[in-house]
PDB file of C-alpha atoms in Angstrom:
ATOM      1  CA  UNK A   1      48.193  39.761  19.433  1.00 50.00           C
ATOM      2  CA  UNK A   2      46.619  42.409  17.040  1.00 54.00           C
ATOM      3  CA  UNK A   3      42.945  43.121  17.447  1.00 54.00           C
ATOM      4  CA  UNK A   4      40.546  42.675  14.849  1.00 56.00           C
ATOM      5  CA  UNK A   5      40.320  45.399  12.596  1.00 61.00           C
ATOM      6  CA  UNK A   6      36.837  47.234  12.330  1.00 59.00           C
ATOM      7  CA  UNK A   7      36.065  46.050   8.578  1.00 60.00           C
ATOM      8  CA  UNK A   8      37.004  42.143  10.336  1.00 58.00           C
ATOM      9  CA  UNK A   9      34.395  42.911  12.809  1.00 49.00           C
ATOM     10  CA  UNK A  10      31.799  44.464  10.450  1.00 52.00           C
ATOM     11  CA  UNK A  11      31.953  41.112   8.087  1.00 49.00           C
ATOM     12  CA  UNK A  12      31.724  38.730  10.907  1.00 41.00           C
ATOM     13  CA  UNK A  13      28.687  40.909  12.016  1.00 45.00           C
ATOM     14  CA  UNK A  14      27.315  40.879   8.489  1.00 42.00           C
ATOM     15  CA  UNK A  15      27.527  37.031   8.191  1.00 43.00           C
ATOM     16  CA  UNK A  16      26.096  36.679  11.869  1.00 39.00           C
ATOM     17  CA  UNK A  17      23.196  38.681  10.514  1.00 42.00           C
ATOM     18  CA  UNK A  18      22.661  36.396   7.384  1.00 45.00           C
ATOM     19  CA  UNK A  19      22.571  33.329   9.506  1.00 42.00           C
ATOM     20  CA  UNK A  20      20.318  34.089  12.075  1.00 41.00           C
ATOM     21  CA  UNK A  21      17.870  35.841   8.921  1.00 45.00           C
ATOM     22  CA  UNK A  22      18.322  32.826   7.273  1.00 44.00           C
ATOM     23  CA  UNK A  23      17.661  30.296  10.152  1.00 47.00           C
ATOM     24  CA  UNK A  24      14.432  33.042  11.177  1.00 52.00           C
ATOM     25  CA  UNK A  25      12.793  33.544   7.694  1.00 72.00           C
ATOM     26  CA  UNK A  26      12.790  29.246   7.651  1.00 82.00           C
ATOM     27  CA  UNK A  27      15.704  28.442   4.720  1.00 89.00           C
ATOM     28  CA  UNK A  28      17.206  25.618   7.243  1.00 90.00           C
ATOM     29  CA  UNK A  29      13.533  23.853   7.301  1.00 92.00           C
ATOM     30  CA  UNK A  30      13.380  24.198   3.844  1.00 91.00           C
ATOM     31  CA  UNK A  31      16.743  22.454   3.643  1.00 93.00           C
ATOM     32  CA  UNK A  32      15.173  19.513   5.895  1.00 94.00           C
ATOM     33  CA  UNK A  33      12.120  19.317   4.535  1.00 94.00           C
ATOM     34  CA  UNK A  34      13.583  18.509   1.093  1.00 93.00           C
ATOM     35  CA  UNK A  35      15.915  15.979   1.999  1.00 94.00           C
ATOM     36  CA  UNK A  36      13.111  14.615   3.818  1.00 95.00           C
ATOM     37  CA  UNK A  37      10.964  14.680   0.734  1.00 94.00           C
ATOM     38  CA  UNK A  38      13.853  13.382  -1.472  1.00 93.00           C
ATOM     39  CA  UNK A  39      14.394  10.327   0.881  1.00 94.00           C
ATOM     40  CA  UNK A  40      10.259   9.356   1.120  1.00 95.00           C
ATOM     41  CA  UNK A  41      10.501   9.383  -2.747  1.00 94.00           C
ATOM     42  CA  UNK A  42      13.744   6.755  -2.934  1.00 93.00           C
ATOM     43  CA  UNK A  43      11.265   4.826  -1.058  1.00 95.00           C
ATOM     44  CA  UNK A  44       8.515   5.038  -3.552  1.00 95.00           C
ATOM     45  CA  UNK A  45      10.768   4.665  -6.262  1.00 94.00           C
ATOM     46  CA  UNK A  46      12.669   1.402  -4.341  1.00 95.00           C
ATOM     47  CA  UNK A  47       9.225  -0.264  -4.092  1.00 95.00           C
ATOM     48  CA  UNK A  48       7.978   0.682  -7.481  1.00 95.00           C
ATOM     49  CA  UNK A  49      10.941  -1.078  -8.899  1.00 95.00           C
ATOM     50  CA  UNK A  50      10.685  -4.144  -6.346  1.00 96.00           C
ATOM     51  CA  UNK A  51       7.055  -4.841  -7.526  1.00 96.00           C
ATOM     52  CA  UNK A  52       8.341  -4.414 -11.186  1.00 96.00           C
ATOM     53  CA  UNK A  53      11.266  -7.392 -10.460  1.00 96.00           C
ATOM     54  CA  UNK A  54       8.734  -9.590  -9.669  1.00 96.00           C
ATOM     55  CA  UNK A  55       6.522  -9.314 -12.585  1.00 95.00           C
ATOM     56  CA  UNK A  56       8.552 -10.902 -15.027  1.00 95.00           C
ATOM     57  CA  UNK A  57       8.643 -14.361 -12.367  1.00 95.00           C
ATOM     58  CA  UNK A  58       4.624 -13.861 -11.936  1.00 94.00           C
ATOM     59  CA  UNK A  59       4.172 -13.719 -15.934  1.00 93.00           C
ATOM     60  CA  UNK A  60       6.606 -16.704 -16.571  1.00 93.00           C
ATOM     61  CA  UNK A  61       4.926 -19.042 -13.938  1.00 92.00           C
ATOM     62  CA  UNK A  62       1.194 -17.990 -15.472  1.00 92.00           C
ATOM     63  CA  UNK A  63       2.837 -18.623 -19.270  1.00 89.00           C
ATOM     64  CA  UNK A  64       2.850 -22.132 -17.783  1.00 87.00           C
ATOM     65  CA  UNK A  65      -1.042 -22.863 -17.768  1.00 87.00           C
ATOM     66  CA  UNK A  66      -2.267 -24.090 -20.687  1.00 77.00           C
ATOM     67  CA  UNK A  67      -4.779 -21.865 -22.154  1.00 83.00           C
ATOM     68  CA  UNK A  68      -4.157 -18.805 -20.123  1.00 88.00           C
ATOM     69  CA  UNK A  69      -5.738 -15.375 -21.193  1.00 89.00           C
ATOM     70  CA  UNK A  70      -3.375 -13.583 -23.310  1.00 90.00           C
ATOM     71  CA  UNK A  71      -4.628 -10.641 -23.485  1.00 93.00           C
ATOM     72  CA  UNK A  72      -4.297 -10.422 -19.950  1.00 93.00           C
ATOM     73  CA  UNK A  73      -0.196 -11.272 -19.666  1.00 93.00           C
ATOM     74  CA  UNK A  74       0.238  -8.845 -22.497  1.00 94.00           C
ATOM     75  CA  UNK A  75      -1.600  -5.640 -20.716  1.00 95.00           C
ATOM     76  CA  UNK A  76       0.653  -6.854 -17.516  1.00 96.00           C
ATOM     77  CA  UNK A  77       3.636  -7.061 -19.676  1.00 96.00           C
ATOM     78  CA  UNK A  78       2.727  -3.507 -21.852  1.00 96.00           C
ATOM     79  CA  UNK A  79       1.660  -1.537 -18.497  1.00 96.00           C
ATOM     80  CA  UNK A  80       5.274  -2.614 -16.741  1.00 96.00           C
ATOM     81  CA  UNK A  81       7.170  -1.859 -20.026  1.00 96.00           C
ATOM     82  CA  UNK A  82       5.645   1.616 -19.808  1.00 95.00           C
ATOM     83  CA  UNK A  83       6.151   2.337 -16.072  1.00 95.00           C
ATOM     84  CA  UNK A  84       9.762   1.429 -16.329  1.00 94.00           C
ATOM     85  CA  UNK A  85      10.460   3.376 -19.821  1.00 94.00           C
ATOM     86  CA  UNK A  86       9.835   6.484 -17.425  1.00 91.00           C
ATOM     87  CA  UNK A  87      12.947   7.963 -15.800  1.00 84.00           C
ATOM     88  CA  UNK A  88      12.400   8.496 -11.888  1.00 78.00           C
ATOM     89  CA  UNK A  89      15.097  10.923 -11.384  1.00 78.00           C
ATOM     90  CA  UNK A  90      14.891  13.428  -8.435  1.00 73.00           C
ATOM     91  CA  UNK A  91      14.193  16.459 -10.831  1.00 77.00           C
ATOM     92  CA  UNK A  92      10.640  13.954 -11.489  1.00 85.00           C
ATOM     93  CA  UNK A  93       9.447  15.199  -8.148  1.00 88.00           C
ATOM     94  CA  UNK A  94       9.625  18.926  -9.545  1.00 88.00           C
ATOM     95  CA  UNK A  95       8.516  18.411 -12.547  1.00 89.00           C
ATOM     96  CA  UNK A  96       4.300  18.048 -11.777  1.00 90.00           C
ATOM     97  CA  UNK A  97       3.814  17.185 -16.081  1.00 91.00           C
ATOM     98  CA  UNK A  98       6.262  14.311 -15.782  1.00 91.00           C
ATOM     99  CA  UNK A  99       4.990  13.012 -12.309  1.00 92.00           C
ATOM    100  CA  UNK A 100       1.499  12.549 -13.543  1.00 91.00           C
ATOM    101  CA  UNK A 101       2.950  10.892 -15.960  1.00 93.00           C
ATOM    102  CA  UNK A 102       5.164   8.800 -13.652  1.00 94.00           C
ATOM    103  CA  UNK A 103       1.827   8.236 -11.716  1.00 93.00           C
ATOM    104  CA  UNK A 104      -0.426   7.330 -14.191  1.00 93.00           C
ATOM    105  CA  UNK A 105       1.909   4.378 -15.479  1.00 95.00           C
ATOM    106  CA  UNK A 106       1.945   2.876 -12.495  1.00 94.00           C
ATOM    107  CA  UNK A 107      -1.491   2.824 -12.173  1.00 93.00           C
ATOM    108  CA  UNK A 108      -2.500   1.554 -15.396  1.00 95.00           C
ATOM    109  CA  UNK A 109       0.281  -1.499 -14.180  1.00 95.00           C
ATOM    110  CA  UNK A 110      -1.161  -1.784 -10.588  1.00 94.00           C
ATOM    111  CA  UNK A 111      -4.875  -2.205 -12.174  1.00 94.00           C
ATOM    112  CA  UNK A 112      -3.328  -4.748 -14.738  1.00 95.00           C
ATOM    113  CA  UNK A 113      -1.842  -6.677 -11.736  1.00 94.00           C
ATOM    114  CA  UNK A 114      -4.481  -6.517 -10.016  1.00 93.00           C
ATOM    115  CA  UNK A 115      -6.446  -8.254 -13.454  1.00 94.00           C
ATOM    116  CA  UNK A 116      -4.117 -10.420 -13.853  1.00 94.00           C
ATOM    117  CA  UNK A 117      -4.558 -12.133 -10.447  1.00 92.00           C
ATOM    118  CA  UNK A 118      -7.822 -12.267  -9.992  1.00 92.00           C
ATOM    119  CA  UNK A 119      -7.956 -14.032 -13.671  1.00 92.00           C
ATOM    120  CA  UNK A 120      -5.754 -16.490 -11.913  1.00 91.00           C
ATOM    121  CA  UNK A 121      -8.856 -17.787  -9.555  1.00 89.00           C
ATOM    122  CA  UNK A 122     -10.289 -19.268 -12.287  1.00 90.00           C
ATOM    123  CA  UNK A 123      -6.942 -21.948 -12.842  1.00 92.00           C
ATOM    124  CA  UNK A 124      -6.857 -24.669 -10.225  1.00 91.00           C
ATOM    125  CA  UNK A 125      -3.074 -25.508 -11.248  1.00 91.00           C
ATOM    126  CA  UNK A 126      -2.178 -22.021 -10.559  1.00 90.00           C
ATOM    127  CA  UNK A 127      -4.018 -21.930  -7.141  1.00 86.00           C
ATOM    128  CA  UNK A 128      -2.015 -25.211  -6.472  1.00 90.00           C
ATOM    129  CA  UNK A 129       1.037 -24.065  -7.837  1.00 92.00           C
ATOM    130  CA  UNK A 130       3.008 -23.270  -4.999  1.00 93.00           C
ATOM    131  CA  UNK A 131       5.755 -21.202  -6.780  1.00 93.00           C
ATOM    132  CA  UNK A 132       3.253 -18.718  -7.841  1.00 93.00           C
ATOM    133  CA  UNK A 133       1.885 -18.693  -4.301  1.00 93.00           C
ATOM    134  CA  UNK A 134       4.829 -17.220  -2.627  1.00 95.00           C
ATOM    135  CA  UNK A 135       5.150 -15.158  -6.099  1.00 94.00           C
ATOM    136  CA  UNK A 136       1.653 -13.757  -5.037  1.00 93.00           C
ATOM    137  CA  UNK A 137       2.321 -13.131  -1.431  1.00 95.00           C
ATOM    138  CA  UNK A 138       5.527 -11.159  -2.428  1.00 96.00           C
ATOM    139  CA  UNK A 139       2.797  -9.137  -4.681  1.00 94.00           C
ATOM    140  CA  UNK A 140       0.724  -8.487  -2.243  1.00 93.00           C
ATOM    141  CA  UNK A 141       3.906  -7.108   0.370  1.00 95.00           C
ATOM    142  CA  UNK A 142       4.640  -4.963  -2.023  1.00 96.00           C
ATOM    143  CA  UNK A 143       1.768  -3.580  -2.986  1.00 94.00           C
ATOM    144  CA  UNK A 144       1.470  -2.703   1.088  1.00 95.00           C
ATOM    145  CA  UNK A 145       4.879  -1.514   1.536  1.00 96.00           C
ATOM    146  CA  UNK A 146       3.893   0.943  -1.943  1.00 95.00           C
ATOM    147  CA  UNK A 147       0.944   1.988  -0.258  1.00 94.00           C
ATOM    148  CA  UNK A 148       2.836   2.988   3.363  1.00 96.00           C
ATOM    149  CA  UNK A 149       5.841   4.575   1.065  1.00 96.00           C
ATOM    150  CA  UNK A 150       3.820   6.764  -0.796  1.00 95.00           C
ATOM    151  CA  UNK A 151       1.395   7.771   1.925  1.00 95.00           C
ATOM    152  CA  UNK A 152       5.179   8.939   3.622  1.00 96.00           C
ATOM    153  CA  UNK A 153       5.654  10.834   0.769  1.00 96.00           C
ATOM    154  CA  UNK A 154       2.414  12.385   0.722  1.00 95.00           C
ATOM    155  CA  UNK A 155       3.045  13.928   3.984  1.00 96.00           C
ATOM    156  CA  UNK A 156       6.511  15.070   3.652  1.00 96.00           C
ATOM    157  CA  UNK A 157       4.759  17.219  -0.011  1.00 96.00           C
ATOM    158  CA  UNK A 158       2.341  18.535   2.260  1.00 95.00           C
ATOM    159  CA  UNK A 159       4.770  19.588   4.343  1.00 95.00           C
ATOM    160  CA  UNK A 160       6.964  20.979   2.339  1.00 95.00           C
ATOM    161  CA  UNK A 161       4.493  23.192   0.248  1.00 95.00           C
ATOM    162  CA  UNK A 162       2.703  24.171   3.565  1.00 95.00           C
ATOM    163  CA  UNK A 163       6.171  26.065   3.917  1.00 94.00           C
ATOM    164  CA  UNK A 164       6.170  27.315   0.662  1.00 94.00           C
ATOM    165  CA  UNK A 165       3.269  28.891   0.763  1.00 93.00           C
ATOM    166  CA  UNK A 166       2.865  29.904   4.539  1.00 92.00           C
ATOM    167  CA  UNK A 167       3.926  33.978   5.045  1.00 90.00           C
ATOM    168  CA  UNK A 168       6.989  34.379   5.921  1.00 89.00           C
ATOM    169  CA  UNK A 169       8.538  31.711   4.593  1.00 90.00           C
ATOM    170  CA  UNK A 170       6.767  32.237   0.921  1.00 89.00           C
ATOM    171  CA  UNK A 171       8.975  35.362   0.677  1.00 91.00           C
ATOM    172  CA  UNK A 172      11.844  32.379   1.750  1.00 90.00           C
ATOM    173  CA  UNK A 173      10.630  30.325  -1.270  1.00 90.00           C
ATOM    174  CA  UNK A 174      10.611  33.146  -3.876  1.00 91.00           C
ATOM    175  CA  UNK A 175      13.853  34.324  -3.196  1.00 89.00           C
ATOM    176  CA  UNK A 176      15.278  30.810  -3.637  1.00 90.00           C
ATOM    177  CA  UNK A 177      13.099  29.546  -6.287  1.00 90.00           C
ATOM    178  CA  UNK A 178      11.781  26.661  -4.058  1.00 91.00           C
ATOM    179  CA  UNK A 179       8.189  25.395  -6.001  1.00 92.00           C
ATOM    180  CA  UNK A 180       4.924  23.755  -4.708  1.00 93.00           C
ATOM    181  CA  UNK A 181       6.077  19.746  -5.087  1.00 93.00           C
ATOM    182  CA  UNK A 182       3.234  17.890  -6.976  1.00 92.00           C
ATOM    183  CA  UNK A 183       1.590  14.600  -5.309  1.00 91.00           C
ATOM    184  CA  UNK A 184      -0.298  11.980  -5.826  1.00 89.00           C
ATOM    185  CA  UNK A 185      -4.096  13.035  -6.523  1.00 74.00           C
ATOM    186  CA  UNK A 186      -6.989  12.053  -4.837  1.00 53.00           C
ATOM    187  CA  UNK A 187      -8.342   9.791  -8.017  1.00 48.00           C
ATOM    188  CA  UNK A 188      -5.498   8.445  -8.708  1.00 46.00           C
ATOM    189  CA  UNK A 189      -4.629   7.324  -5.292  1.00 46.00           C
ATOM    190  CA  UNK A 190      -7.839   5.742  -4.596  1.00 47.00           C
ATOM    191  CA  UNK A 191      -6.996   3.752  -7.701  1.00 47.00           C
ATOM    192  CA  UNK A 192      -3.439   2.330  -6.688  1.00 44.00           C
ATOM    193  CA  UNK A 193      -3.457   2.514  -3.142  1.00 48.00           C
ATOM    194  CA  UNK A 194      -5.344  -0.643  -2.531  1.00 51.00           C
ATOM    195  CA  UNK A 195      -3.145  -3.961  -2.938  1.00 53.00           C
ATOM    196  CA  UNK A 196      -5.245  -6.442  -5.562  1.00 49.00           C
ATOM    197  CA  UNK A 197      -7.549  -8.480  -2.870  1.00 49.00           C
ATOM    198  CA  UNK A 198      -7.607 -11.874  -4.160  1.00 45.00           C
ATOM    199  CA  UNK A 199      -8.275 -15.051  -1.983  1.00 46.00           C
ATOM    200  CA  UNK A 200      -7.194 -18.052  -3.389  1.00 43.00           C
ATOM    201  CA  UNK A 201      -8.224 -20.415  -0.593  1.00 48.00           C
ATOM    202  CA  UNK A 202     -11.998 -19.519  -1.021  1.00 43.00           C
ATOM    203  CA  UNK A 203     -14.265 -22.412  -2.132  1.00 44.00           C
ATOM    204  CA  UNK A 204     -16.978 -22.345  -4.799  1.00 39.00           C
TER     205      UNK A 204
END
């Protein structure tokens, strides 16, 4: 069996080398803490779209009751319109322009939801309808399960851009172009974190 010739055993060295640089200067957690990121955003995004599915049932059983604020339905109907025009692609998470975007539409819908049911209290066939009930408590699930998805997400950014900007891994990040990740702000998530509170089982 012929041994391996010098030049075979300098390139094997040479790619041992890269490795264990690679794996020391922290490329491998950047390659983990991505994917991580990527997958806590499919959750935001899965959500997001689950709450928007159920709109359309919520506005069709309100169209029912006579007399009904229209203005109301239409800012509902307007603010998912918008939310959904928006495409949530992965690049969205790198982009921090288009993700303020992304994350002011779905504010501006999670405050019209939230109007929209808390108009309701003032319809006793709505409050007795129990179609929209279940419609409501679906709402309400999802709203939660929005609020627990993005706060995942949240931490995986943090994470994330704690390694891109923690020495030595910054050097890491500028040699591989890997950017800050944008998240949700403080403002907006005191807006759309909270699920609309509305009790329709309280007596006047």
């Amino acid at each position: 069996m012929t041994a391996p010739s010098p030049r075979r055993w300098l390139s094997v060295l040479a790619t041992a080398t890269i490795v264990v640089s690679l794996s020391g200067c922290g490329y491998n957690e950047f390659q983990s803490l991505d994917e991580a990121n990527k997958s806590a955003w499919s959750e935001v995004l899965n959500q997001y779209q689950r709450r928007a599915d159920l709109i359309p049932n919520v506005v069709s059983t309100v169209k029912g009751e006579a007399n009904f604020e229209q203005e109301t339905l239409t800012k509902v109907v307007e603010a998912r319109s918008k939310a959904t025009s928006i495409q949530a692609t992965p690049e969205l998470i790198n982009d921090p322009a288009a993700f303020q975007k992304f994350q002011a539409a779905q504010g501006e819908l999670s405050s019209a939801l939230s109007r929209l049911l808390v108009v309701t209290e003032n319809y006793p066939n709505l409050k007795a309808n129990q179609g929209f009930q279940d419609l409501r408590v679906q709402l309400e699930g999802t709203e939660n399960r929005i609020t627990v998805a993005r706060n995942r997400y949240i931490k995986t950014v943090q994470d994330y851009n704690v390694k891109v900007r923690s020495f030595p891994t910054n050097l890491t990040a500028k040699v591989f172009n890997y950017e800050p990740k944008p998240s949700f702000t403080v403002q907006n998530e005191a807006q759309i974190s909270s699920p609309p509170v509305v009790d329709f089982n309280t007596k006047k």
